[in-house]
Tab-separated table of C-alpha atoms in Angstrom:
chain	number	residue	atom	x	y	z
A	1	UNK	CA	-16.819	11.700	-21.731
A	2	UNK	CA	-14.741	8.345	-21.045
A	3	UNK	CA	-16.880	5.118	-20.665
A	4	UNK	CA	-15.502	5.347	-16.848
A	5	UNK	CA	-16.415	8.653	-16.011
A	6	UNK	CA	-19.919	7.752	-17.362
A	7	UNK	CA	-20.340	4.811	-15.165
A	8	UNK	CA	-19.336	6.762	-11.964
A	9	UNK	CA	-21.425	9.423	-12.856
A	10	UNK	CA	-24.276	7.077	-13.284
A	11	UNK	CA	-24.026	5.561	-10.171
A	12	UNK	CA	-23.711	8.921	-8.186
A	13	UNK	CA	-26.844	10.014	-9.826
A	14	UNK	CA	-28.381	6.434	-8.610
A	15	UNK	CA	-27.314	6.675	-5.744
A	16	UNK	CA	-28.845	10.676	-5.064
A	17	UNK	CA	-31.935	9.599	-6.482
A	18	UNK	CA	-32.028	7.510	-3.099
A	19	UNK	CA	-31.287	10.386	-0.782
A	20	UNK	CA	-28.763	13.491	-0.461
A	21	UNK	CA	-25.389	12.752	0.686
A	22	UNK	CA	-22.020	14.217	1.461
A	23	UNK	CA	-18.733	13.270	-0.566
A	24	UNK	CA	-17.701	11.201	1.858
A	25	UNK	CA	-21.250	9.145	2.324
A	26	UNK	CA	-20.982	8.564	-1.349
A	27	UNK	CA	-17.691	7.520	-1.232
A	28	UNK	CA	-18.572	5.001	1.268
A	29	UNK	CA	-21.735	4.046	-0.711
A	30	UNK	CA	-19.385	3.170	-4.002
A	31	UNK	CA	-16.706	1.308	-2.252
A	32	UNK	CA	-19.152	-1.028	0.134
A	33	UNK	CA	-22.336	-1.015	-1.721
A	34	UNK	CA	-21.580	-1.130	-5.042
A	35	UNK	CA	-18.847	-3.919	-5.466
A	36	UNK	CA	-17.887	-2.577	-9.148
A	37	UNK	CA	-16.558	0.346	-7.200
A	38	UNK	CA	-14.736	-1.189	-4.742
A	39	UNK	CA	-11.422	0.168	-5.748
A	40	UNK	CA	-12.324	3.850	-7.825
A	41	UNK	CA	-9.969	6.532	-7.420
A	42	UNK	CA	-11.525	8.197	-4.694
A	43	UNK	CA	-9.688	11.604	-6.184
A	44	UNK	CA	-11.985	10.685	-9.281
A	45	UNK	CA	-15.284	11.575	-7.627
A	46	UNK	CA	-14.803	15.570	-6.747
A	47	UNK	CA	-14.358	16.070	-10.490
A	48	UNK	CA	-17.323	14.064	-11.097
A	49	UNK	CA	-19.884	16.137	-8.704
A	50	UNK	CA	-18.213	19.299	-10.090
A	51	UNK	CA	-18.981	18.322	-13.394
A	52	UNK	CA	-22.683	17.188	-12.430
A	53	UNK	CA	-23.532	20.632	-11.035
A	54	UNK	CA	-22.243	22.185	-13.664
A	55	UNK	CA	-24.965	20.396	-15.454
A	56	UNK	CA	-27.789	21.481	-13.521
A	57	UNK	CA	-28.391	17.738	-12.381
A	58	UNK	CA	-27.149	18.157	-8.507
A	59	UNK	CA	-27.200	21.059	-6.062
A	60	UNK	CA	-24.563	21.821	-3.465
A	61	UNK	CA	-26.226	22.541	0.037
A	62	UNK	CA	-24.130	23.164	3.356
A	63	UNK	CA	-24.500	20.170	6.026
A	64	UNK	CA	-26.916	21.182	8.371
A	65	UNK	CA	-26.777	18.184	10.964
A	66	UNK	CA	-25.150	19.787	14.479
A	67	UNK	CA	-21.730	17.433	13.678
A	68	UNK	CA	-21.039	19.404	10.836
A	69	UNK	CA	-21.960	22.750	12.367
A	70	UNK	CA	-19.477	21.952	15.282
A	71	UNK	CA	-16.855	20.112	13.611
A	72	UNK	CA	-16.522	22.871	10.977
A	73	UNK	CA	-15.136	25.623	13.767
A	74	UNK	CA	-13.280	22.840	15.972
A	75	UNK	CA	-10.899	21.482	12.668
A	76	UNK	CA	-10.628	24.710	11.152
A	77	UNK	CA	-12.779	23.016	8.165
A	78	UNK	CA	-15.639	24.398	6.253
A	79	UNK	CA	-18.594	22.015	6.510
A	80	UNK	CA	-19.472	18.942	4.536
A	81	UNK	CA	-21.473	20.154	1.605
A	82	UNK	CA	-24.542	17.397	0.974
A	83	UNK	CA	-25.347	16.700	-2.887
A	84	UNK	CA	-28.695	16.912	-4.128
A	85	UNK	CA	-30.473	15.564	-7.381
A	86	UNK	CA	-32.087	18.301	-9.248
A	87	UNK	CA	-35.348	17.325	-11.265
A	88	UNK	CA	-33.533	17.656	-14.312
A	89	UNK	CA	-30.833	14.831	-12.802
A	90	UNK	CA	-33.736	12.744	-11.878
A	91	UNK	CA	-34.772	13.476	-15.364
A	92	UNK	CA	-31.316	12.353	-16.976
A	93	UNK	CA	-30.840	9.419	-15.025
A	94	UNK	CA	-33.960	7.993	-15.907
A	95	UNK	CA	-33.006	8.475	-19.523
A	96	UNK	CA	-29.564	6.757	-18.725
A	97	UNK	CA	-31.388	3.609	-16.997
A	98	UNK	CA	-33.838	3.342	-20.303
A	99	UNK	CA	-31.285	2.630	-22.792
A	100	UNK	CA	-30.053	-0.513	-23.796
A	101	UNK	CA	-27.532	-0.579	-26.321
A	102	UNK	CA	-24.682	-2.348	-26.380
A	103	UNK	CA	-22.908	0.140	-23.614
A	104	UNK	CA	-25.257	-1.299	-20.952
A	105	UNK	CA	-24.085	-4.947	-21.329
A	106	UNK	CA	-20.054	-4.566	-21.504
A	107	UNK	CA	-17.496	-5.921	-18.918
A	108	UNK	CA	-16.929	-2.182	-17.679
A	109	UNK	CA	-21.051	-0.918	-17.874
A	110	UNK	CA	-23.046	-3.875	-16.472
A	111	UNK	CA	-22.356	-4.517	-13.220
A	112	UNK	CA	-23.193	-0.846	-12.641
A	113	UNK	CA	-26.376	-1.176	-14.567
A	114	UNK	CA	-27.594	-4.452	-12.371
A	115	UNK	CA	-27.263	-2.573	-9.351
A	116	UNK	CA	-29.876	0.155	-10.310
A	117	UNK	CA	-32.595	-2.736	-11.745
A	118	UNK	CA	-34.285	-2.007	-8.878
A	119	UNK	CA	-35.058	1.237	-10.127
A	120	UNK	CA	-35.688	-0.107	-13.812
A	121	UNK	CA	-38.767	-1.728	-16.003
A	122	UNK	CA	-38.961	-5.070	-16.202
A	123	UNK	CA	-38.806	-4.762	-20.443
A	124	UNK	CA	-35.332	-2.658	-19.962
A	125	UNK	CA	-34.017	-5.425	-17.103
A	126	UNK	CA	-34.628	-7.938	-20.195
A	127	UNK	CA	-33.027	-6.558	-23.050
A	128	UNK	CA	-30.293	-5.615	-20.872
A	129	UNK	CA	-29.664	-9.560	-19.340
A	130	UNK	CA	-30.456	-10.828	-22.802
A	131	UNK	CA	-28.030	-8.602	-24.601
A	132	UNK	CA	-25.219	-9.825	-21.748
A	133	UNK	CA	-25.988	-12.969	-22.235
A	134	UNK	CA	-25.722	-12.617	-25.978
A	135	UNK	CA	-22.217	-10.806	-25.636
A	136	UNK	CA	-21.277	-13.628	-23.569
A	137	UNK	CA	-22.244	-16.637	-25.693
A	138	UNK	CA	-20.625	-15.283	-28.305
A	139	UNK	CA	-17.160	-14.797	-26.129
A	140	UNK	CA	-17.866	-18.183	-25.292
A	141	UNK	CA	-17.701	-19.017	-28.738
A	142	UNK	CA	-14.244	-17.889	-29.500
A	143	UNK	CA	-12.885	-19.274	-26.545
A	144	UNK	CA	-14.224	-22.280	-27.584
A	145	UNK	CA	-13.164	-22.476	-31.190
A	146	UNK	CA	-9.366	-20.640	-29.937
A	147	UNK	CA	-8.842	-23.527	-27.164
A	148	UNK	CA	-9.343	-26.060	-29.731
A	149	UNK	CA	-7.322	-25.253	-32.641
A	150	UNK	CA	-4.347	-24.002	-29.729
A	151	UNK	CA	-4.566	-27.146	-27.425
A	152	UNK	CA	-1.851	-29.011	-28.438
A	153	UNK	CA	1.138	-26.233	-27.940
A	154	UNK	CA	-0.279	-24.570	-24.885
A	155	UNK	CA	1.382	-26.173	-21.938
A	156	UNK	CA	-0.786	-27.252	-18.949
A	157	UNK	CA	-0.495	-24.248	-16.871
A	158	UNK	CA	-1.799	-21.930	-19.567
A	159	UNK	CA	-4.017	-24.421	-20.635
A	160	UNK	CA	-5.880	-24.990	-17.003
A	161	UNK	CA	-5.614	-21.099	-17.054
A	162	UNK	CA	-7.601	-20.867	-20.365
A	163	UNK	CA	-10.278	-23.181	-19.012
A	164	UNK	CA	-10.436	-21.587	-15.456
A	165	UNK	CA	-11.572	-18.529	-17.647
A	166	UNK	CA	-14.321	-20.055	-19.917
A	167	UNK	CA	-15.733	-21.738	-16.298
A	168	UNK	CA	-16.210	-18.517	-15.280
A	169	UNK	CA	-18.402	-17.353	-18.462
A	170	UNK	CA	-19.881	-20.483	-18.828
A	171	UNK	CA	-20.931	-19.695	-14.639
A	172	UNK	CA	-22.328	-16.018	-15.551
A	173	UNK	CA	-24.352	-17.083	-18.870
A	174	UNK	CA	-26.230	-19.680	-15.900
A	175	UNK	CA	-26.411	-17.083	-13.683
A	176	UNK	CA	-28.081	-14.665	-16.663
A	177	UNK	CA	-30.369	-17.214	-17.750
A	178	UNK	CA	-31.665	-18.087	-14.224
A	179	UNK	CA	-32.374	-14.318	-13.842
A	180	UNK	CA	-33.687	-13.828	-17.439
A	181	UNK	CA	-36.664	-16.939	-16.487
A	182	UNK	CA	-36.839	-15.504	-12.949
A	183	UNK	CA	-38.253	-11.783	-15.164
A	184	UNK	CA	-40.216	-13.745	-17.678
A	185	UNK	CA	-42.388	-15.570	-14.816
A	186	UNK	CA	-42.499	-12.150	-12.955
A	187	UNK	CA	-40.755	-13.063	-9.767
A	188	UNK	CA	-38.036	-10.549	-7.736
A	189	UNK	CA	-34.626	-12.079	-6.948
A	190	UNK	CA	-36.323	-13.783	-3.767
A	191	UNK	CA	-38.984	-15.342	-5.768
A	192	UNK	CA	-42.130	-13.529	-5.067
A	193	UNK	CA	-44.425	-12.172	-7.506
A	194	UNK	CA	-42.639	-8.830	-8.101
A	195	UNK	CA	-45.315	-5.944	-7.827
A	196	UNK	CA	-43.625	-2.771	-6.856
A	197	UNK	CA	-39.891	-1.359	-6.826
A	198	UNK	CA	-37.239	-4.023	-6.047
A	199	UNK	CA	-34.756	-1.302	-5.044
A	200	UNK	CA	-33.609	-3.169	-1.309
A	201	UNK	CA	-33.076	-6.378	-3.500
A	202	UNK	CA	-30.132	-4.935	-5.813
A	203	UNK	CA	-28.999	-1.922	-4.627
A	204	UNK	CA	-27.799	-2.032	-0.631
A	205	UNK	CA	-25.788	-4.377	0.835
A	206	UNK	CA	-23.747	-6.946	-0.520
A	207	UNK	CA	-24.003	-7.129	-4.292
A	208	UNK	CA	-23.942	-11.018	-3.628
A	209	UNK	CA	-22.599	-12.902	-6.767
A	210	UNK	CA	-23.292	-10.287	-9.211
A	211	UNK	CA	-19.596	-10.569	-11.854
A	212	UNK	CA	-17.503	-7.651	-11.489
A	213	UNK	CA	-15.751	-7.730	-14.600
A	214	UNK	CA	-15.813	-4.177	-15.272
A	215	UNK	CA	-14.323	-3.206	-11.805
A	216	UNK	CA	-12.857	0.489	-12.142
A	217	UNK	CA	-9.318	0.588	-10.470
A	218	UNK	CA	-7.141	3.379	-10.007
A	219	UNK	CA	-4.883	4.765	-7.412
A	220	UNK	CA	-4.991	8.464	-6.782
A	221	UNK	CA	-4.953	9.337	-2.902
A	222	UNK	CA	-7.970	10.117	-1.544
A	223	UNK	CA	-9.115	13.786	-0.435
A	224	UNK	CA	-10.339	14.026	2.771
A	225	UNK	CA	-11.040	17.527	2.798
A	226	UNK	CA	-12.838	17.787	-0.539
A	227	UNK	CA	-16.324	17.894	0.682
């Protein structure tokens, strides 16, 4: 399985854990709701909840609200079939939100992880932010140590360009450390004392200024009819 097939199928799983939905509801849910997804390959999902079923982690159940039972006739469609986590899908994507490796803190992974910390432990949030912030230091680093010994033949286009881009690191290791003391003193992203689940903090809405460096962009036309 490619790294971006495992992040969508993460986030569907996330996303189910929440409540069933219809193709198009998820859709929706990726594009506005998590910003990494904003431009997916909508043609990329189908094969996605295919493949989940297949793995015993989601059901298929026909839409039972009275839109779908009338549209279905009216447009000659079947109706919208609603997606279900299984136990053993709840199961997996718990395991998936547990790990910590170095998969769960690259460009193309993390954004997608941050959304679900509302559904993680605080000890996983932490190794997670520290381990981005670790990767990041380091790319710091480089850029660093390359800008200096390159500085005198880059013109000042490419050199503004080359600064514009370790701004933007230097921004997200401050961001990651303000989140990183905001855990260790036990306080949600509003600042209170953080007791329960801090799901409505990360994962609806706007994802705020969480980086989207990993954003997943493709551009197969979407199908309507799929679900």
């Amino acid at each position: 399985m490619s790294r971006r097939s495992g992040i969508l199928e993460f986030a569907v799983l996330g996303l189910l854990r929440e409540s069933p939905m219809h193709g198009y509801e998820l859709r929706k849910r990726l594009n506005t709701s998590l910003g990494v997804f904003r431009a997916f390959s909508y043609g990329t999902l189908y094969p996605c909840l295919k493949t989940l079923v297949a793995n015993g982690w989601l059901i298929e159940e026909p839409g039972s609200t009275p839109e779908d039972a009338l549209a279905a006739p009216l447009a000659g469609r079947r109706a919208k079939i609603v997606y279900r986590l299984t136990a053993e899908g709840k199961e997996h994507f718990e395991e998936l939100l547990s790990q910590t490796g170095p998969d769960a803190y690259e460009d193309e992974t993390f954004a997608a992880r941050f959304a679900f910390f509302g559904q993680t432990s605080r000890d996983v949030r932490m190794r997670v932010l520290e381990g981005r912030r670790s990767r990041l230091e380091e790319r710091l680093e480089k850029m660093r140590a390359s800008l200096a010994r390159t500085r005198e033949r880059l013109d000042d286009y490419t050199l503004e360009l080359q600064r514009h881009g370790m701004e933007s690191v230097e921004r997200e290791v401050r961001w990651l450390n303000e989140l990183i003391e905001s855990e260790r003193a036990g306080r949600d992203l509003k600042g209170s004392p953080s007791g329960g689940s801090a799901q409505q903090n990360t994962t609806s809405g706007s994802t705020g200024g969480l980086p989207r460096p990993g954003d997943i962009s493709e551009t197969d036309t979407p199908d309507e009819t799929a679900t």
